[in-house]
PDB file of C-alpha atoms and ligand atoms in Angstrom:
ATOM      1  CA  MET Q1151    -145.005  -3.443 113.757  1.00  0.00           C
ATOM      2  CA  SER Q1152    -145.340  -1.092 116.705  1.00  0.00           C
ATOM      3  CA  GLY Q1153    -142.007   0.379 117.635  1.00  0.00           C
ATOM      4  CA  ALA Q1154    -140.150  -0.840 114.545  1.00  0.00           C
ATOM      5  CA  PRO Q1155    -137.359   1.705 114.027  1.00  0.00           C
ATOM      6  CA  GLN Q1156    -137.582   3.929 110.948  1.00  0.00           C
ATOM      7  CA  ASP Q1157    -133.949   3.541 110.003  1.00  0.00           C
ATOM      8  CA  VAL Q1158    -133.832  -0.240 110.060  1.00  0.00           C
ATOM      9  CA  THR Q1159    -134.754  -1.943 106.803  1.00  0.00           C
ATOM     10  CA  VAL Q1160    -135.897  -5.552 106.741  1.00  0.00           C
ATOM     11  CA  ILE Q1161    -134.304  -7.225 103.733  1.00  0.00           C
ATOM     12  CA  ASP Q1162    -136.032 -10.313 102.404  1.00  0.00           C
ATOM     13  CA  THR Q1163    -133.243 -12.724 101.442  1.00  0.00           C
ATOM     14  CA  LEU Q1164    -135.761 -14.724  99.369  1.00  0.00           C
ATOM     15  CA  MET Q1165    -134.365 -18.017 100.606  1.00  0.00           C
ATOM     16  CA  TRP Q1166    -135.077 -20.729  98.034  1.00  0.00           C
ATOM     17  CA  GLY Q1167    -137.165 -18.128  96.215  1.00  0.00           C
ATOM     18  CA  HIS Q1168    -139.607 -17.932  99.147  1.00  0.00           C
ATOM     19  CA  GLU Q1169    -140.784 -14.524 100.353  1.00  0.00           C
ATOM     20  CA  GLY Q1170    -141.046 -13.827 104.048  1.00  0.00           C
ATOM     21  CA  MET Q1171    -138.915 -16.749 105.181  1.00  0.00           C
ATOM     22  CA  THR Q1172    -135.474 -15.421 106.137  1.00  0.00           C
ATOM     23  CA  ALA Q1173    -134.657 -11.802 106.963  1.00  0.00           C
ATOM     24  CA  ALA Q1174    -131.557  -9.664 107.157  1.00  0.00           C
ATOM     25  CA  PHE Q1175    -131.719  -6.243 108.839  1.00  0.00           C
ATOM     26  CA  LEU Q1176    -129.934  -3.125 107.627  1.00  0.00           C
ATOM     27  CA  VAL Q1177    -129.357  -0.582 110.396  1.00  0.00           C
ATOM     28  CA  GLU Q1178    -128.796   2.681 108.533  1.00  0.00           C
ATOM     29  CA  ALA Q1179    -126.753   4.325 111.237  1.00  0.00           C
ATOM     30  CA  GLU Q1180    -123.780   6.649 110.762  1.00  0.00           C
ATOM     31  CA  ARG Q1181    -121.746   3.453 110.546  1.00  0.00           C
ATOM     32  CA  PRO Q1182    -124.196   1.098 108.793  1.00  0.00           C
ATOM     33  CA  ALA Q1183    -124.584  -2.462 109.995  1.00  0.00           C
ATOM     34  CA  LEU Q1184    -126.165  -5.485 108.365  1.00  0.00           C
ATOM     35  CA  VAL Q1185    -127.525  -7.958 110.922  1.00  0.00           C
ATOM     36  CA  ASP Q1186    -127.475 -11.457 109.413  1.00  0.00           C
ATOM     37  CA  THR Q1187    -127.013 -12.132 105.730  1.00  0.00           C
ATOM     38  CA  GLY Q1188    -129.166 -15.030 104.596  1.00  0.00           C
ATOM     39  CA  SER Q1189    -127.648 -18.090 102.996  1.00  0.00           C
ATOM     40  CA  ARG Q1190    -124.914 -17.992 100.367  1.00  0.00           C
ATOM     41  CA  THR Q1191    -127.514 -18.556  97.644  1.00  0.00           C
ATOM     42  CA  SER Q1192    -129.088 -15.225  98.747  1.00  0.00           C
ATOM     43  CA  PHE Q1193    -125.878 -13.206  98.305  1.00  0.00           C
ATOM     44  CA  GLU Q1194    -126.931 -11.421  95.094  1.00  0.00           C
ATOM     45  CA  THR Q1195    -130.369 -10.628  96.505  1.00  0.00           C
ATOM     46  CA  VAL Q1196    -128.885  -9.058  99.629  1.00  0.00           C
ATOM     47  CA  ARG Q1197    -126.100  -7.237  97.770  1.00  0.00           C
ATOM     48  CA  SER Q1198    -128.651  -5.667  95.418  1.00  0.00           C
ATOM     49  CA  ALA Q1199    -130.854  -4.683  98.362  1.00  0.00           C
ATOM     50  CA  LEU Q1200    -127.895  -2.887  99.973  1.00  0.00           C
ATOM     51  CA  GLU Q1201    -127.112  -1.177  96.672  1.00  0.00           C
ATOM     52  CA  ALA Q1202    -130.754  -0.112  96.346  1.00  0.00           C
ATOM     53  CA  ARG Q1203    -130.440   1.534  99.798  1.00  0.00           C
ATOM     54  CA  GLY Q1204    -127.478   3.515  98.433  1.00  0.00           C
ATOM     55  CA  LEU Q1205    -124.639   1.526  99.991  1.00  0.00           C
ATOM     56  CA  GLY Q1206    -121.561   1.379  97.799  1.00  0.00           C
ATOM     57  CA  PRO Q1207    -118.691  -1.067  98.348  1.00  0.00           C
ATOM     58  CA  ASP Q1208    -117.029   1.193 100.943  1.00  0.00           C
ATOM     59  CA  ASP Q1209    -120.183   2.083 102.855  1.00  0.00           C
ATOM     60  CA  LEU Q1210    -120.962  -0.991 104.949  1.00  0.00           C
ATOM     61  CA  GLU Q1211    -119.105  -0.940 108.285  1.00  0.00           C
ATOM     62  CA  TRP Q1212    -120.443  -4.034 110.017  1.00  0.00           C
ATOM     63  CA  ILE Q1213    -121.765  -7.494 109.232  1.00  0.00           C
ATOM     64  CA  VAL Q1214    -123.235  -8.632 112.546  1.00  0.00           C
ATOM     65  CA  LEU Q1215    -124.206 -12.291 112.854  1.00  0.00           C
ATOM     66  CA  THR Q1216    -126.744 -13.558 115.375  1.00  0.00           C
ATOM     67  CA  HIS Q1217    -125.378 -17.087 114.912  1.00  0.00           C
ATOM     68  CA  ILE Q1218    -123.635 -19.259 112.378  1.00  0.00           C
ATOM     69  CA  HIS Q1219    -126.435 -21.388 110.980  1.00  0.00           C
ATOM     70  CA  LEU Q1220    -126.064 -21.083 107.202  1.00  0.00           C
ATOM     71  CA  ASP Q1221    -129.493 -19.514 106.656  1.00  0.00           C
ATOM     72  CA  HIS Q1222    -128.248 -16.586 108.805  1.00  0.00           C
ATOM     73  CA  CYS Q1223    -124.549 -16.351 107.959  1.00  0.00           C
ATOM     74  CA  GLY Q1224    -124.020 -18.125 104.626  1.00  0.00           C
ATOM     75  CA  ALA Q1225    -123.647 -14.960 102.532  1.00  0.00           C
ATOM     76  CA  SER Q1226    -121.275 -13.297 105.034  1.00  0.00           C
ATOM     77  CA  GLY Q1227    -118.080 -14.333 103.210  1.00  0.00           C
ATOM     78  CA  ASP Q1228    -119.252 -13.012  99.837  1.00  0.00           C
ATOM     79  CA  LEU Q1229    -120.592  -9.833 101.450  1.00  0.00           C
ATOM     80  CA  ALA Q1230    -117.303  -9.303 103.287  1.00  0.00           C
ATOM     81  CA  ALA Q1231    -115.565  -9.564  99.903  1.00  0.00           C
ATOM     82  CA  ALA Q1232    -118.050  -7.174  98.247  1.00  0.00           C
ATOM     83  CA  PHE Q1233    -117.834  -4.655 101.121  1.00  0.00           C
ATOM     84  CA  PRO Q1234    -114.113  -4.678 101.931  1.00  0.00           C
ATOM     85  CA  ARG Q1235    -114.311  -2.204 104.836  1.00  0.00           C
ATOM     86  CA  ALA Q1236    -116.893  -4.220 106.738  1.00  0.00           C
ATOM     87  CA  ARG Q1237    -115.893  -6.053 109.898  1.00  0.00           C
ATOM     88  CA  VAL Q1238    -117.724  -9.237 110.847  1.00  0.00           C
ATOM     89  CA  VAL Q1239    -119.099  -9.605 114.386  1.00  0.00           C
ATOM     90  CA  VAL Q1240    -119.914 -13.037 115.788  1.00  0.00           C
ATOM     91  CA  HIS Q1241    -120.165 -15.134 118.972  1.00  0.00           C
ATOM     92  CA  ARG Q1242    -116.825 -16.523 120.143  1.00  0.00           C
ATOM     93  CA  ARG Q1243    -117.933 -20.033 119.240  1.00  0.00           C
ATOM     94  CA  GLY Q1244    -118.603 -18.915 115.669  1.00  0.00           C
ATOM     95  CA  ALA Q1245    -115.413 -17.002 114.867  1.00  0.00           C
ATOM     96  CA  ARG Q1246    -113.139 -19.892 113.934  1.00  0.00           C
ATOM     97  CA  HIS Q1247    -115.833 -21.417 111.710  1.00  0.00           C
ATOM     98  CA  LEU Q1248    -116.095 -18.234 109.660  1.00  0.00           C
ATOM     99  CA  ALA Q1249    -112.337 -18.242 109.138  1.00  0.00           C
ATOM    100  CA  ASP Q1250    -112.272 -21.945 108.316  1.00  0.00           C
ATOM    101  CA  PRO Q1251    -115.803 -23.070 107.347  1.00  0.00           C
ATOM    102  CA  GLY Q1252    -115.035 -26.711 106.469  1.00  0.00           C
ATOM    103  CA  ARG Q1253    -116.437 -28.302 109.621  1.00  0.00           C
ATOM    104  CA  LEU Q1254    -119.443 -25.995 109.794  1.00  0.00           C
ATOM    105  CA  VAL Q1255    -120.337 -26.711 106.184  1.00  0.00           C
ATOM    106  CA  ALA Q1256    -119.914 -30.480 106.618  1.00  0.00           C
ATOM    107  CA  GLY Q1257    -122.039 -30.435 109.785  1.00  0.00           C
ATOM    108  CA  SER Q1258    -124.751 -28.395 108.064  1.00  0.00           C
ATOM    109  CA  ALA Q1259    -124.748 -30.711 105.055  1.00  0.00           C
ATOM    110  CA  ALA Q1260    -125.368 -33.592 107.472  1.00  0.00           C
ATOM    111  CA  VAL Q1261    -128.344 -31.815 109.097  1.00  0.00           C
ATOM    112  CA  TYR Q1262    -129.904 -30.419 105.894  1.00  0.00           C
ATOM    113  CA  GLY Q1263    -129.403 -33.573 103.801  1.00  0.00           C
ATOM    114  CA  GLU Q1264    -130.407 -33.330 100.174  1.00  0.00           C
ATOM    115  CA  GLY Q1265    -131.753 -29.784 100.592  1.00  0.00           C
ATOM    116  CA  PHE Q1266    -128.249 -28.564 101.442  1.00  0.00           C
ATOM    117  CA  HIS Q1267    -127.373 -27.297  97.957  1.00  0.00           C
ATOM    118  CA  ARG Q1268    -130.227 -24.814  98.229  1.00  0.00           C
ATOM    119  CA  TYR Q1269    -128.441 -23.089 101.136  1.00  0.00           C
ATOM    120  CA  GLY Q1270    -124.991 -23.162  99.596  1.00  0.00           C
ATOM    121  CA  ASP Q1271    -121.819 -23.144 101.663  1.00  0.00           C
ATOM    122  CA  LEU Q1272    -119.775 -20.249 103.082  1.00  0.00           C
ATOM    123  CA  LEU Q1273    -116.795 -18.335 101.719  1.00  0.00           C
ATOM    124  CA  ALA Q1274    -114.006 -18.105 104.325  1.00  0.00           C
ATOM    125  CA  ILE Q1275    -113.445 -14.706 105.976  1.00  0.00           C
ATOM    126  CA  GLU Q1276    -109.984 -13.414 106.887  1.00  0.00           C
ATOM    127  CA  GLU Q1277    -109.471 -13.838 110.612  1.00  0.00           C
ATOM    128  CA  SER Q1278    -108.238 -10.240 110.924  1.00  0.00           C
ATOM    129  CA  ARG Q1279    -111.682  -8.975 109.890  1.00  0.00           C
ATOM    130  CA  ILE Q1280    -113.608 -10.926 112.532  1.00  0.00           C
ATOM    131  CA  ASP Q1281    -114.605  -9.426 115.909  1.00  0.00           C
ATOM    132  CA  VAL Q1282    -115.685 -11.721 118.725  1.00  0.00           C
ATOM    133  CA  ALA Q1283    -118.763 -10.405 120.563  1.00  0.00           C
ATOM    134  CA  GLU Q1284    -118.966 -11.563 124.161  1.00  0.00           C
ATOM    135  CA  ASP Q1285    -121.941 -10.675 126.352  1.00  0.00           C
ATOM    136  CA  GLY Q1286    -121.970  -6.877 126.733  1.00  0.00           C
ATOM    137  CA  HIS Q1287    -119.732  -6.276 123.690  1.00  0.00           C
ATOM    138  CA  ARG Q1288    -120.668  -3.079 121.857  1.00  0.00           C
ATOM    139  CA  VAL Q1289    -120.709  -2.635 118.107  1.00  0.00           C
ATOM    140  CA  ASP Q1290    -120.071   1.067 117.431  1.00  0.00           C
ATOM    141  CA  LEU Q1291    -122.654   2.475 115.012  1.00  0.00           C
ATOM    142  CA  GLY Q1292    -121.307   6.045 115.310  1.00  0.00           C
ATOM    143  CA  GLY Q1293    -122.798   9.139 116.953  1.00  0.00           C
ATOM    144  CA  GLY Q1294    -122.904   7.420 120.343  1.00  0.00           C
ATOM    145  CA  ARG Q1295    -125.174   4.661 119.054  1.00  0.00           C
ATOM    146  CA  HIS Q1296    -124.256   1.006 119.405  1.00  0.00           C
ATOM    147  CA  LEU Q1297    -125.514  -2.549 119.320  1.00  0.00           C
ATOM    148  CA  THR Q1298    -125.040  -4.248 122.674  1.00  0.00           C
ATOM    149  CA  THR Q1299    -124.470  -7.992 122.625  1.00  0.00           C
ATOM    150  CA  ILE Q1300    -126.692 -10.245 124.717  1.00  0.00           C
ATOM    151  CA  GLU Q1301    -125.355 -13.770 124.686  1.00  0.00           C
ATOM    152  CA  ALA Q1302    -128.406 -15.962 123.982  1.00  0.00           C
ATOM    153  CA  PRO Q1303    -127.634 -19.697 123.678  1.00  0.00           C
ATOM    154  CA  GLY Q1304    -130.392 -22.324 123.585  1.00  0.00           C
ATOM    155  CA  HIS Q1305    -131.267 -22.518 119.886  1.00  0.00           C
ATOM    156  CA  ALA Q1306    -127.525 -22.831 119.258  1.00  0.00           C
ATOM    157  CA  ARG Q1307    -124.408 -22.519 121.401  1.00  0.00           C
ATOM    158  CA  HIS Q1308    -123.164 -19.714 119.150  1.00  0.00           C
ATOM    159  CA  GLN Q1309    -126.281 -17.513 119.394  1.00  0.00           C
ATOM    160  CA  ASN Q1310    -126.170 -13.823 120.280  1.00  0.00           C
ATOM    161  CA  ALA Q1311    -128.874 -11.168 120.322  1.00  0.00           C
ATOM    162  CA  TYR Q1312    -128.092  -7.464 119.782  1.00  0.00           C
ATOM    163  CA  LEU Q1313    -129.873  -4.462 121.302  1.00  0.00           C
ATOM    164  CA  ASP Q1314    -129.870  -1.126 119.459  1.00  0.00           C
ATOM    165  CA  SER Q1315    -129.076   1.578 122.036  1.00  0.00           C
ATOM    166  CA  GLN Q1316    -130.910   4.260 120.061  1.00  0.00           C
ATOM    167  CA  SER Q1317    -134.185   2.622 119.076  1.00  0.00           C
ATOM    168  CA  GLY Q1318    -134.402  -0.118 121.702  1.00  0.00           C
ATOM    169  CA  ALA Q1319    -134.917  -2.669 118.936  1.00  0.00           C
ATOM    170  CA  LEU Q1320    -133.475  -6.114 119.474  1.00  0.00           C
ATOM    171  CA  PHE Q1321    -132.203  -8.480 116.816  1.00  0.00           C
ATOM    172  CA  GLY Q1322    -132.847 -11.940 118.150  1.00  0.00           C
ATOM    173  CA  GLY Q1323    -131.892 -14.295 115.337  1.00  0.00           C
ATOM    174  CA  ASP Q1324    -133.552 -17.562 116.357  1.00  0.00           C
ATOM    175  CA  ALA Q1325    -133.111 -17.137 120.135  1.00  0.00           C
ATOM    176  CA  LEU Q1326    -136.839 -16.645 120.800  1.00  0.00           C
ATOM    177  CA  GLY Q1327    -138.049 -18.813 117.911  1.00  0.00           C
ATOM    178  CA  MET Q1328    -139.753 -17.735 114.721  1.00  0.00           C
ATOM    179  CA  GLU Q1329    -142.900 -15.805 113.860  1.00  0.00           C
ATOM    180  CA  PHE Q1330    -143.757 -15.631 110.193  1.00  0.00           C
ATOM    181  CA  HIS Q1331    -146.558 -15.644 107.620  1.00  0.00           C
ATOM    182  CA  GLY Q1332    -149.116 -14.593 110.208  1.00  0.00           C
ATOM    183  CA  GLY Q1333    -148.465 -17.452 112.627  1.00  0.00           C
ATOM    184  CA  GLU Q1334    -147.698 -17.403 116.369  1.00  0.00           C
ATOM    185  CA  LEU Q1335    -144.241 -17.505 117.925  1.00  0.00           C
ATOM    186  CA  PHE Q1336    -142.928 -21.028 117.335  1.00  0.00           C
ATOM    187  CA  PRO Q1337    -139.757 -22.747 118.545  1.00  0.00           C
ATOM    188  CA  ALA Q1338    -136.802 -23.505 116.282  1.00  0.00           C
ATOM    189  CA  LEU Q1339    -134.813 -26.400 117.771  1.00  0.00           C
ATOM    190  CA  PRO Q1340    -132.474 -27.863 115.177  1.00  0.00           C
ATOM    191  CA  PRO Q1341    -129.720 -30.347 116.023  1.00  0.00           C
ATOM    192  CA  PRO Q1342    -127.088 -30.552 117.277  1.00  0.00           C
ATOM    193  CA  ASP Q1343    -126.934 -28.283 120.315  1.00  0.00           C
ATOM    194  CA  VAL Q1344    -130.393 -27.345 121.596  1.00  0.00           C
ATOM    195  CA  ASP Q1345    -130.220 -26.422 125.286  1.00  0.00           C
ATOM    196  CA  VAL Q1346    -133.594 -25.810 126.926  1.00  0.00           C
ATOM    197  CA  GLU Q1347    -132.270 -24.364 130.201  1.00  0.00           C
ATOM    198  CA  ALA Q1348    -129.964 -21.999 128.326  1.00  0.00           C
ATOM    199  CA  GLY Q1349    -132.801 -20.994 125.986  1.00  0.00           C
ATOM    200  CA  LEU Q1350    -135.003 -20.163 128.928  1.00  0.00           C
ATOM    201  CA  SER Q1351    -132.401 -17.974 130.587  1.00  0.00           C
ATOM    202  CA  SER Q1352    -131.623 -16.295 127.254  1.00  0.00           C
ATOM    203  CA  ALA Q1353    -135.314 -15.425 126.838  1.00  0.00           C
ATOM    204  CA  ARG Q1354    -135.255 -14.022 130.377  1.00  0.00           C
ATOM    205  CA  ALA Q1355    -132.188 -11.896 129.585  1.00  0.00           C
ATOM    206  CA  ILE Q1356    -133.931 -10.573 126.469  1.00  0.00           C
ATOM    207  CA  ALA Q1357    -137.054  -9.784 128.508  1.00  0.00           C
ATOM    208  CA  ASP Q1358    -134.882  -7.868 131.000  1.00  0.00           C
ATOM    209  CA  ALA Q1359    -133.557  -5.719 128.151  1.00  0.00           C
ATOM    210  CA  ARG Q1360    -137.146  -4.550 127.497  1.00  0.00           C
ATOM    211  CA  PRO Q1361    -136.827  -4.254 123.721  1.00  0.00           C
ATOM    212  CA  THR Q1362    -139.229  -1.875 121.975  1.00  0.00           C
ATOM    213  CA  ALA Q1363    -139.170  -4.010 118.808  1.00  0.00           C
ATOM    214  CA  ILE Q1364    -137.889  -7.517 118.133  1.00  0.00           C
ATOM    215  CA  GLY Q1365    -136.554  -8.635 114.796  1.00  0.00           C
ATOM    216  CA  VAL Q1366    -136.441 -12.377 114.207  1.00  0.00           C
ATOM    217  CA  GLY Q1367    -134.680 -14.202 111.401  1.00  0.00           C
ATOM    218  CA  HIS Q1368    -137.922 -15.894 110.344  1.00  0.00           C
ATOM    219  CA  PHE Q1369    -139.303 -13.299 109.663  1.00  0.00           C
ATOM    220  CA  GLY Q1370    -138.994  -9.606 110.454  1.00  0.00           C
ATOM    221  CA  TRP Q1371    -140.582  -7.686 113.356  1.00  0.00           C
ATOM    222  CA  VAL Q1372    -142.709  -9.686 115.778  1.00  0.00           C
ATOM    223  CA  ARG Q1373    -146.258  -8.423 116.302  1.00  0.00           C
ATOM    224  CA  ASP Q1374    -146.031  -7.983 120.063  1.00  0.00           C
ATOM    225  CA  PRO Q1375    -142.497  -7.220 121.281  1.00  0.00           C
ATOM    226  CA  GLU Q1376    -143.667  -6.722 124.865  1.00  0.00           C
ATOM    227  CA  ALA Q1377    -145.223 -10.174 125.095  1.00  0.00           C
ATOM    228  CA  ALA Q1378    -142.792 -12.155 122.942  1.00  0.00           C
ATOM    229  CA  PRO Q1379    -139.963 -12.683 125.486  1.00  0.00           C
ATOM    230  CA  GLU Q1380    -142.491 -13.915 128.092  1.00  0.00           C
ATOM    231  CA  ARG Q1381    -144.150 -16.149 125.520  1.00  0.00           C
ATOM    232  CA  ALA Q1382    -140.725 -17.474 124.521  1.00  0.00           C
ATOM    233  CA  GLN Q1383    -140.062 -18.443 128.149  1.00  0.00           C
ATOM    234  CA  ASP Q1384    -143.389 -20.329 128.239  1.00  0.00           C
ATOM    235  CA  ILE Q1385    -142.422 -22.080 125.007  1.00  0.00           C
ATOM    236  CA  TRP Q1386    -138.989 -23.104 126.337  1.00  0.00           C
ATOM    237  CA  ARG Q1387    -140.676 -24.531 129.465  1.00  0.00           C
ATOM    238  CA  ALA Q1388    -143.226 -26.370 127.308  1.00  0.00           C
ATOM    239  CA  VAL Q1389    -140.637 -27.886 124.980  1.00  0.00           C
ATOM    240  CA  GLY Q1390    -138.548 -28.916 127.983  1.00  0.00           C
ATOM    241  CA  GLU Q1391    -141.488 -30.763 129.520  1.00  0.00           C
ATOM    242  CA  ALA Q1392    -142.506 -32.274 126.188  1.00  0.00           C
ATOM    243  CA  GLY Q1393    -138.959 -33.419 125.480  1.00  0.00           C
ATOM    244  CA  ARG Q1394    -138.591 -35.051 128.881  1.00  0.00           C
ATOM    245  CA  SER Q1395    -142.019 -36.723 128.945  1.00  0.00           C
ATOM    246  CA  GLY Q1396    -141.711 -37.869 125.325  1.00  0.00           C
ATOM    247  CA  TRP Q1397    -138.328 -39.373 125.986  1.00  0.00           C
ATOM    248  CA  ARG Q1398    -139.558 -41.105 129.157  1.00  0.00           C
ATOM    249  CA  SER Q1399    -142.477 -42.674 127.298  1.00  0.00           C
ATOM    250  CA  GLY Q1400    -140.675 -43.981 124.202  1.00  0.00           C
ATOM    251  CA  SER Q1401    -137.010 -42.918 124.085  1.00  0.00           C
ATOM    252  CA  ASP Q1402    -137.286 -42.017 120.414  1.00  0.00           C
ATOM    253  CA  VAL Q1403    -138.003 -39.085 118.100  1.00  0.00           C
ATOM    254  CA  ALA Q1404    -141.573 -40.262 117.410  1.00  0.00           C
ATOM    255  CA  SER Q1405    -142.492 -40.116 121.103  1.00  0.00           C
ATOM    256  CA  VAL Q1406    -140.899 -36.690 121.522  1.00  0.00           C
ATOM    257  CA  THR Q1407    -142.752 -35.517 118.392  1.00  0.00           C
ATOM    258  CA  GLU Q1408    -146.060 -36.670 119.831  1.00  0.00           C
ATOM    259  CA  ALA Q1409    -145.406 -34.921 123.143  1.00  0.00           C
ATOM    260  CA  PHE Q1410    -144.298 -31.727 121.356  1.00  0.00           C
ATOM    261  CA  GLU Q1411    -147.412 -31.663 119.146  1.00  0.00           C
ATOM    262  CA  GLY Q1412    -149.530 -32.245 122.250  1.00  0.00           C
ATOM    263  CA  VAL Q1413    -148.451 -28.938 123.812  1.00  0.00           C
ATOM    264  CA  LEU Q1414    -147.378 -26.899 120.768  1.00  0.00           C
ATOM    265  CA  PRO Q1415    -149.536 -28.079 117.869  1.00  0.00           C
ATOM    266  CA  SER Q1416    -147.784 -26.890 114.713  1.00  0.00           C
ATOM    267  CA  SER Q1417    -150.967 -26.794 112.655  1.00  0.00           C
ATOM    268  CA  ALA Q1418    -152.641 -24.493 115.201  1.00  0.00           C
ATOM    269  CA  LEU Q1419    -149.680 -22.185 115.939  1.00  0.00           C
ATOM    270  CA  LEU Q1420    -148.457 -21.766 112.377  1.00  0.00           C
ATOM    271  CA  SER Q1421    -150.444 -20.379 109.496  1.00  0.00           C
ATOM    272  CA  ALA Q1422    -151.230 -22.778 106.646  1.00  0.00           C
ATOM    273  CA  ARG Q1423    -148.523 -21.125 104.525  1.00  0.00           C
ATOM    274  CA  GLY Q1424    -146.035 -21.149 107.407  1.00  0.00           C
ATOM    275  CA  LEU Q1425    -146.595 -24.844 108.002  1.00  0.00           C
ATOM    276  CA  GLU Q1426    -146.246 -25.602 104.308  1.00  0.00           C
ATOM    277  CA  LEU Q1427    -142.926 -23.721 104.216  1.00  0.00           C
ATOM    278  CA  ILE Q1428    -141.297 -25.310 107.255  1.00  0.00           C
ATOM    279  CA  LEU Q1429    -142.377 -28.725 106.024  1.00  0.00           C
ATOM    280  CA  GLU Q1430    -140.778 -28.005 102.664  1.00  0.00           C
ATOM    281  CA  LEU Q1431    -137.584 -26.800 104.346  1.00  0.00           C
ATOM    282  CA  GLY Q1432    -137.547 -29.800 106.668  1.00  0.00           C
ATOM    283  CA  TRP Q1433    -137.389 -27.521 109.723  1.00  0.00           C
ATOM    284  CA  LEU Q1434    -140.222 -29.140 111.633  1.00  0.00           C
ATOM    285  CA  ASP Q1435    -138.476 -32.512 111.479  1.00  0.00           C
ATOM    286  CA  HIS Q1436    -135.259 -30.776 112.566  1.00  0.00           C
ATOM    287  CA  THR Q1437    -137.064 -29.356 115.580  1.00  0.00           C
ATOM    288  CA  TYR Q1438    -138.388 -32.759 116.643  1.00  0.00           C
ATOM    289  CA  ALA Q1439    -134.943 -34.323 116.147  1.00  0.00           C
ATOM    290  CA  GLY Q1440    -133.111 -31.486 117.911  1.00  0.00           C
ATOM    291  CA  LEU Q1441    -135.441 -31.660 120.891  1.00  0.00           C
ATOM    292  CA  ALA Q1442    -135.151 -35.453 121.055  1.00  0.00           C
ATOM    293  CA  ALA Q1443    -131.338 -35.170 121.036  1.00  0.00           C
ATOM    294  CA  TRP Q1444    -131.534 -32.713 123.940  1.00  0.00           C
ATOM    295  CA  ALA Q1445    -133.979 -34.968 125.826  1.00  0.00           C
ATOM    296  CA  GLU Q1446    -131.745 -37.995 125.357  1.00  0.00           C
ATOM    297  CA  ALA Q1447    -128.717 -36.127 126.689  1.00  0.00           C
ATOM    298  CA  ASP Q1448    -130.803 -34.692 129.539  1.00  0.00           C
ATOM    299  CA  ALA Q1449    -132.054 -38.174 130.507  1.00  0.00           C
ATOM    300  CA  GLY Q1450    -128.467 -39.445 130.589  1.00  0.00           C
ATOM    301  CA  GLU Q1451    -127.269 -36.756 133.006  1.00  0.00           C
TER     302      GLU Q1451
HETATM  303 ZN1   ZN K 833    -130.630 -20.993 113.512  1.00  0.00          ZN
END
């Protein structure tokens, strides 16, 4: 928790009723910003949390999205409707999907399978309320404070991180992986667009920003913000090697899984509760499949 800013509240979106799984962050600046929203099924939870912090319908200025996976952005449409002044900030590759979510929702349903209904879909957001955040884009929090965009692909092509100019805290989404329920930093590599080289350079860019605190979607502030970006680079290198060697040995998900578990054993890096949760959510299988898809494409290049 060292360095976690006083005026940023971690909101537990209680995804699927689980505590400590998916976070949103309320930056209580002059112009308040919510970073990530949780899934659509978390809308009421997040709305009530904002209300409990004293934010009325006209008080939220920004909904800032790290990326457009539904566990991070799914409630953004309903929140935009509930907070009509708020503008929505997103990576350029995410903007059109927020305005017209059909393809995003269909793609997510394909990845999540039968668990999809527990995320819910996404209410469309008027295009005129969406701001595209390129690398270096600043979100004005008032009083000279801003969030600076660091483009951070790797986990997804539409991933950004945001650095708070006042506190030095960084909101990383899933760019560095997850750290939750007492476990170690662990990669999140869902299909369809894992990019190991991009992930590595994103982790480097985040390290260069020297954040004083790092908030991750799953879940909250990382224990050691100084070490995490370096550790994330090691992890990206390890998954890259595991993906390549697994694919060389068997050209299938099972071989990539074996190679991954050889270098990043999930049962050692995650806590018992953390492992139980990502198995229930299907995220560990997604990570094996996402890495295998990257390795297959990489082998074909
Ligand atoms: Zn994600």
